[in-house]
Tab-separated table of C-alpha atoms in Angstrom:
chain	number	residue	atom	x	y	z
I	1	MET	CA	0.000	0.000	0.000
I	2	ILE	CA	2.854	2.411	0.887
I	3	TYR	CA	4.543	1.535	-2.399
I	4	PHE	CA	1.288	2.225	-4.292
I	5	PHE	CA	0.829	5.693	-2.768
I	6	GLY	CA	4.500	6.427	-3.333
I	7	LEU	CA	4.102	5.524	-6.987
I	8	LEU	CA	1.058	7.802	-7.284
I	9	THR	CA	3.059	10.625	-5.730
I	10	LEU	CA	5.890	10.140	-8.210
I	11	ILE	CA	3.454	10.091	-11.130
I	12	GLY	CA	1.798	13.256	-9.824
I	13	LEU	CA	5.139	15.006	-9.481
I	14	ALA	CA	6.165	13.916	-12.980
I	15	LEU	CA	2.933	15.250	-14.476
I	16	ALA	CA	3.262	18.506	-12.547
I	17	TYR	CA	6.838	18.926	-13.756
I	18	ARG	CA	5.786	18.179	-17.343
I	19	THR	CA	3.012	20.786	-17.133
I	20	TRP	CA	5.399	23.337	-15.600
I	21	ARG	CA	8.065	22.670	-18.235
I	22	LYS	CA	5.542	23.016	-21.052
I	23	ARG	CA	4.348	26.330	-19.615
I	24	GLN	CA	7.965	27.524	-19.340
I	25	TRP	CA	8.644	26.511	-22.944
I	26	GLN	CA	5.574	28.382	-24.127
I	27	GLN	CA	6.635	31.514	-22.271
I	28	GLU	CA	10.112	31.297	-23.790
I	29	VAL	CA	8.687	30.965	-27.300
I	30	LEU	CA	6.168	33.775	-26.726
I	31	ALA	CA	9.080	36.037	-25.797
I	32	SER	CA	10.846	35.399	-29.116
I	33	ARG	CA	10.835	37.954	-31.910
I	34	LEU	CA	10.515	37.759	-35.685
I	35	THR	CA	13.426	38.655	-37.902
I	36	ASP	CA	13.313	41.590	-40.312
I	37	GLU	CA	12.953	39.130	-43.192
I	38	GLU	CA	10.058	37.351	-41.515
I	39	TRP	CA	8.336	40.707	-40.966
I	40	ARG	CA	8.899	41.558	-44.633
I	41	ILE	CA	7.219	38.324	-45.705
I	42	ILE	CA	4.272	38.764	-43.347
I	43	ARG	CA	3.651	42.359	-44.428
I	44	ALA	CA	3.759	41.283	-48.071
I	45	GLN	CA	1.457	38.282	-47.544
I	46	MET	CA	-0.885	39.976	-45.089
I	47	PRO	CA	-1.339	43.746	-45.624
I	48	LEU	CA	-3.819	43.944	-42.722
I	49	ILE	CA	-0.977	43.483	-40.259
I	50	ARG	CA	0.351	46.936	-41.161
I	51	LYS	CA	-2.629	48.370	-39.222
I	52	LEU	CA	-1.792	46.432	-36.072
I	53	PRO	CA	-1.418	48.821	-33.087
I	54	PRO	CA	2.199	49.088	-31.854
I	55	ASP	CA	1.375	47.623	-28.430
I	56	LEU	CA	0.170	44.406	-30.076
I	57	LYS	CA	3.315	43.866	-32.133
I	58	ALA	CA	5.230	41.880	-29.490
I	59	PRO	CA	2.298	39.563	-28.592
I	60	PHE	CA	1.708	38.992	-32.293
I	61	GLU	CA	5.323	37.995	-32.884
I	62	GLY	CA	5.273	35.593	-29.965
I	63	LYS	CA	2.088	33.877	-31.079
I	64	VAL	CA	3.311	33.473	-34.646
I	65	ALA	CA	6.425	31.806	-33.234
I	66	LEU	CA	4.396	29.626	-30.865
I	67	LEU	CA	2.144	28.314	-33.613
I	68	LEU	CA	5.100	27.545	-35.875
I	69	ASN	CA	6.855	25.717	-33.036
I	70	GLN	CA	3.769	23.836	-31.868
I	71	ALA	CA	2.175	22.684	-35.125
I	72	ASP	CA	3.567	20.846	-38.124
I	73	LEU	CA	2.529	22.488	-41.397
I	74	VAL	CA	2.312	19.598	-43.844
I	75	GLY	CA	1.987	19.943	-47.610
I	76	CYS	CA	-0.460	17.602	-49.370
I	77	ASN	CA	-0.796	16.503	-53.006
I	78	GLY	CA	2.841	17.318	-53.682
I	79	LEU	CA	2.813	20.797	-52.161
I	80	GLU	CA	6.098	21.903	-50.583
I	81	VAL	CA	5.458	24.275	-47.697
I	82	THR	CA	7.661	27.369	-47.996
I	83	ASP	CA	8.538	29.985	-45.396
I	84	GLU	CA	6.105	32.350	-47.108
I	85	MET	CA	3.255	29.848	-46.739
I	86	ALA	CA	4.045	29.026	-43.122
I	87	LEU	CA	4.389	32.658	-42.067
I	88	SER	CA	1.264	33.755	-43.930
I	89	ILE	CA	-0.908	31.091	-42.297
I	90	ALA	CA	0.629	31.487	-38.834
I	91	ALA	CA	0.269	35.275	-38.993
I	92	GLN	CA	-3.409	35.125	-39.899
I	93	ALA	CA	-4.089	32.587	-37.146
I	94	ALA	CA	-2.090	34.606	-34.606
I	95	LEU	CA	-4.019	37.799	-35.378
I	96	LEU	CA	-7.211	36.131	-34.167
I	97	VAL	CA	-5.782	35.617	-30.659
I	98	VAL	CA	-3.227	38.417	-30.563
I	99	ASN	CA	-4.605	40.054	-27.414
I	100	THR	CA	-6.285	37.196	-25.576
I	101	ASP	CA	-5.181	34.259	-23.436
I	102	ALA	CA	-7.133	31.854	-25.665
I	103	TRP	CA	-4.887	29.480	-27.569
I	104	TYR	CA	-5.086	26.569	-30.022
I	105	LYS	CA	-3.754	24.227	-27.364
I	106	HIS	CA	-4.828	20.988	-29.054
I	107	LEU	CA	-3.581	21.836	-32.549
I	108	THR	CA	-0.506	19.922	-33.696
I	109	THR	CA	-1.022	19.677	-37.473
I	110	VAL	CA	-2.084	21.969	-40.308
I	111	LEU	CA	-2.587	20.204	-43.642
I	112	ILE	CA	-2.124	22.421	-46.691
I	113	TYR	CA	-3.374	21.548	-50.178
I	114	PRO	CA	-2.374	23.510	-53.292
I	115	GLY	CA	-6.011	24.478	-53.934
I	116	ALA	CA	-9.556	23.382	-53.128
I	117	PHE	CA	-9.693	19.759	-51.997
I	118	LYS	CA	-12.259	16.971	-51.727
I	119	SER	CA	-13.573	15.842	-48.381
I	120	LYS	CA	-16.000	13.127	-47.338
I	121	GLN	CA	-19.333	14.390	-46.019
I	122	THR	CA	-21.715	12.016	-44.254
I	123	THR	CA	-25.391	12.828	-43.838
I	124	GLN	CA	-28.144	10.775	-42.225
I	125	ASP	CA	-31.865	10.807	-42.950
I	126	GLY	CA	-33.550	8.339	-40.641
I	127	TYR	CA	-31.843	5.008	-41.241
I	128	VAL	CA	-30.319	6.141	-44.531
I	129	VAL	CA	-26.679	7.261	-44.332
I	130	THR	CA	-25.248	9.009	-47.395
I	131	GLU	CA	-21.565	9.696	-47.995
I	132	GLN	CA	-20.387	11.999	-50.750
I	133	ASP	CA	-17.337	13.959	-51.825
I	134	VAL	CA	-17.583	17.726	-51.381
I	135	VAL	CA	-15.104	20.371	-52.496
I	136	ARG	CA	-13.775	22.528	-49.664
I	137	LEU	CA	-11.438	25.481	-49.151
I	138	GLY	CA	-10.792	24.606	-45.517
I	139	GLU	CA	-11.775	22.339	-42.642
I	140	SER	CA	-11.340	22.390	-38.890
I	141	TRP	CA	-11.514	19.190	-36.893
I	142	SER	CA	-12.095	19.005	-33.159
I	143	ARG	CA	-8.648	19.047	-31.511
I	144	GLY	CA	-7.142	19.429	-34.979
I	145	PRO	CA	-6.057	19.212	-37.634
I	146	VAL	CA	-6.878	22.331	-39.611
I	147	VAL	CA	-6.963	21.712	-43.370
I	148	LEU	CA	-6.453	24.595	-45.806
I	149	SER	CA	-6.273	25.370	-49.505
I	150	TRP	CA	-3.100	27.413	-49.934
I	151	GLN	CA	-4.518	29.239	-52.948
I	152	ASP	CA	-7.432	30.476	-50.838
I	153	ALA	CA	-5.405	30.986	-47.647
I	154	GLN	CA	-3.004	33.224	-49.539
I	155	GLN	CA	-5.805	35.119	-51.259
I	156	GLY	CA	-7.515	35.637	-47.913
I	157	GLY	CA	-4.363	37.183	-46.503
I	158	LEU	CA	-3.659	39.383	-49.522
I	159	ASN	CA	-7.203	40.740	-49.831
I	160	ASP	CA	-7.939	42.184	-46.427
I	161	ASN	CA	-11.172	44.059	-47.086
I	162	ASP	CA	-13.564	41.574	-48.698
I	163	GLY	CA	-14.640	39.865	-45.477
I	164	LEU	CA	-13.454	36.482	-46.736
I	165	ASN	CA	-10.549	34.749	-45.010
I	166	VAL	CA	-10.409	30.971	-44.804
I	167	VAL	CA	-7.628	30.946	-42.184
I	168	LEU	CA	-9.536	33.208	-39.804
I	169	HIS	CA	-12.636	31.109	-40.491
I	170	GLU	CA	-11.108	27.722	-39.688
I	171	PHE	CA	-9.151	28.972	-36.694
I	172	ALA	CA	-12.338	30.583	-35.360
I	173	HIS	CA	-13.730	27.035	-35.334
I	174	GLN	CA	-10.665	25.947	-33.344
I	175	LEU	CA	-11.406	28.643	-30.764
I	176	ASP	CA	-15.055	27.634	-30.730
I	177	ASP	CA	-14.079	24.022	-30.036
I	178	LEU	CA	-12.174	24.998	-26.874
I	179	SER	CA	-15.536	25.057	-25.081
I	180	GLY	CA	-15.855	21.324	-25.700
I	181	GLN	CA	-18.032	21.541	-28.794
I	182	THR	CA	-18.156	23.641	-31.946
I	183	ASP	CA	-21.466	25.445	-31.642
I	184	GLY	CA	-20.814	29.158	-32.036
I	185	ALA	CA	-20.120	29.677	-28.329
I	186	PRO	CA	-16.373	29.679	-27.594
I	187	PRO	CA	-15.115	30.101	-24.023
I	188	MET	CA	-16.027	33.617	-22.917
I	189	ALA	CA	-13.507	36.276	-21.961
I	190	ALA	CA	-13.098	37.145	-18.296
I	191	GLY	CA	-16.220	38.953	-17.155
I	192	GLN	CA	-18.067	38.335	-20.415
I	193	SER	CA	-21.663	37.177	-20.032
I	194	PHE	CA	-22.501	33.951	-21.824
I	195	ALA	CA	-26.202	34.806	-21.595
I	196	THR	CA	-25.588	38.102	-23.403
I	197	TRP	CA	-23.408	36.391	-26.012
I	198	ARG	CA	-26.045	33.760	-26.678
I	199	ALA	CA	-28.861	36.306	-26.974
I	200	VAL	CA	-26.879	38.540	-29.346
I	201	ILE	CA	-25.648	35.717	-31.596
I	202	VAL	CA	-28.986	33.900	-31.780
I	203	GLU	CA	-30.910	37.076	-32.631
I	204	ALA	CA	-28.325	38.182	-35.199
I	205	PHE	CA	-28.276	34.705	-36.740
I	206	ASP	CA	-32.058	34.740	-37.116
I	207	ARG	CA	-31.899	38.172	-38.797
I	208	HIS	CA	-29.133	36.922	-41.059
I	209	VAL	CA	-31.115	33.859	-42.124
I	210	ALA	CA	-34.148	36.041	-42.842
I	211	SER	CA	-32.025	38.421	-44.935
I	212	ILE	CA	-30.489	35.591	-46.944
I	213	ASN	CA	-33.894	33.988	-47.547
I	214	ALA	CA	-35.203	37.369	-48.726
I	215	GLY	CA	-32.270	37.816	-51.089
I	216	ARG	CA	-30.850	40.837	-49.247
I	217	ARG	CA	-27.121	41.582	-49.278
I	218	THR	CA	-25.388	41.266	-45.929
I	219	VAL	CA	-22.026	42.239	-44.436
I	220	ILE	CA	-21.705	38.747	-43.014
I	221	ASP	CA	-21.157	36.079	-45.666
I	222	PRO	CA	-24.316	34.139	-46.646
I	223	TYR	CA	-22.638	30.895	-45.526
I	224	GLY	CA	-23.230	32.111	-41.991
I	225	ALA	CA	-26.896	31.189	-42.394
I	226	THR	CA	-25.912	27.494	-42.215
I	227	ASN	CA	-25.882	27.295	-38.403
I	228	HIS	CA	-24.611	29.147	-35.331
I	229	GLU	CA	-21.062	27.817	-35.572
I	230	GLU	CA	-20.682	28.984	-39.179
I	231	PHE	CA	-22.276	32.312	-38.306
I	232	PHE	CA	-19.620	32.858	-35.650
I	233	ALA	CA	-16.796	31.938	-38.035
I	234	VAL	CA	-17.918	34.236	-40.867
I	235	ALA	CA	-18.661	37.020	-38.370
I	236	VAL	CA	-15.019	36.770	-37.264
I	237	GLU	CA	-13.938	37.162	-40.899
I	238	ALA	CA	-15.996	40.348	-41.206
I	239	PHE	CA	-14.839	41.559	-37.783
I	240	PHE	CA	-11.225	41.765	-38.938
I	241	GLU	CA	-11.646	42.535	-42.630
I	242	ARG	CA	-14.759	44.762	-42.665
I	243	PRO	CA	-14.902	46.005	-39.080
I	244	GLN	CA	-16.571	49.364	-39.694
I	245	ALA	CA	-19.253	47.778	-41.882
I	246	LEU	CA	-19.921	45.046	-39.311
I	247	LYS	CA	-20.101	47.608	-36.512
I	248	ARG	CA	-22.721	49.580	-38.434
I	249	ALA	CA	-24.786	46.558	-39.510
I	250	GLU	CA	-24.527	44.434	-36.346
I	251	PRO	CA	-23.122	46.607	-33.522
I	252	ASP	CA	-23.947	44.078	-30.803
I	253	VAL	CA	-22.210	41.251	-32.666
I	254	TYR	CA	-19.189	43.475	-33.197
I	255	ASP	CA	-19.082	44.429	-29.523
I	256	GLN	CA	-19.346	40.836	-28.318
I	257	ILE	CA	-16.509	39.661	-30.572
I	258	ALA	CA	-14.441	42.696	-29.526
I	259	ILE	CA	-14.898	41.700	-25.865
I	260	LEU	CA	-14.136	38.051	-26.645
I	261	LEU	CA	-10.914	38.790	-28.555
I	262	ASN	CA	-9.959	41.986	-26.698
I	263	VAL	CA	-9.284	43.968	-29.891
I	264	ASP	CA	-11.066	46.761	-31.760
I	265	PRO	CA	-10.072	46.603	-35.453
I	266	ALA	CA	-12.638	49.285	-36.334
I	267	SER	CA	-10.277	51.743	-34.630
I	268	TRP	CA	-7.140	50.581	-36.448
I	269	SER	CA	-5.852	52.910	-39.153
């Protein structure tokens, strides 16, 4: 019995040390800085970053470095992942969490295809299960991986005012999943009311669906009418790429995402 409890103590100490060492490693990586060449690449691949407030520059650098150290970026269908590709994707993903403690803690792999790729989609109607190939620009799986089309990931970074960004979209799903399920309700920021978030998102989603069904143009991409989780992801795209327009059209949605992510891109110039 004494041996058993001693063994449990040793295991507990080993796990505690492993957790402490991982936290130390993360802090060391977050303190690292990008080189001038890496900054040149990011600014070229992601013009939006030029608007980043000076006080967010250091956190941004650290989170780009952390993602590149934590996750393997793997080319698929013969694609060779270059520094430009890796930095572009990591920079877009880092922007989403630049000023928050939220992190993609389960993500270890990002799969990158040259362009749009086929994915299996399974649907069920009663006892009938149907599986079909669908063409996608990106995917986000619970606890990873994230799958991206490089052609569309690059275009999303280069065009920063159309409200369309597949990297922000898929990494928004990763944030959403940190709550335990991908349902449009990621873990709230400190002091943020989940009840308020839910009321705002549900009401805005219903308005969005009604607008799409009526054929009206919307700031938020029509794909957001699919469900609450997709509404959140496309709202994040608009939040960073069309912040003023989103703030005018859906001020409560804008405010809730601003609280969640602790940034205000509508004020960036």
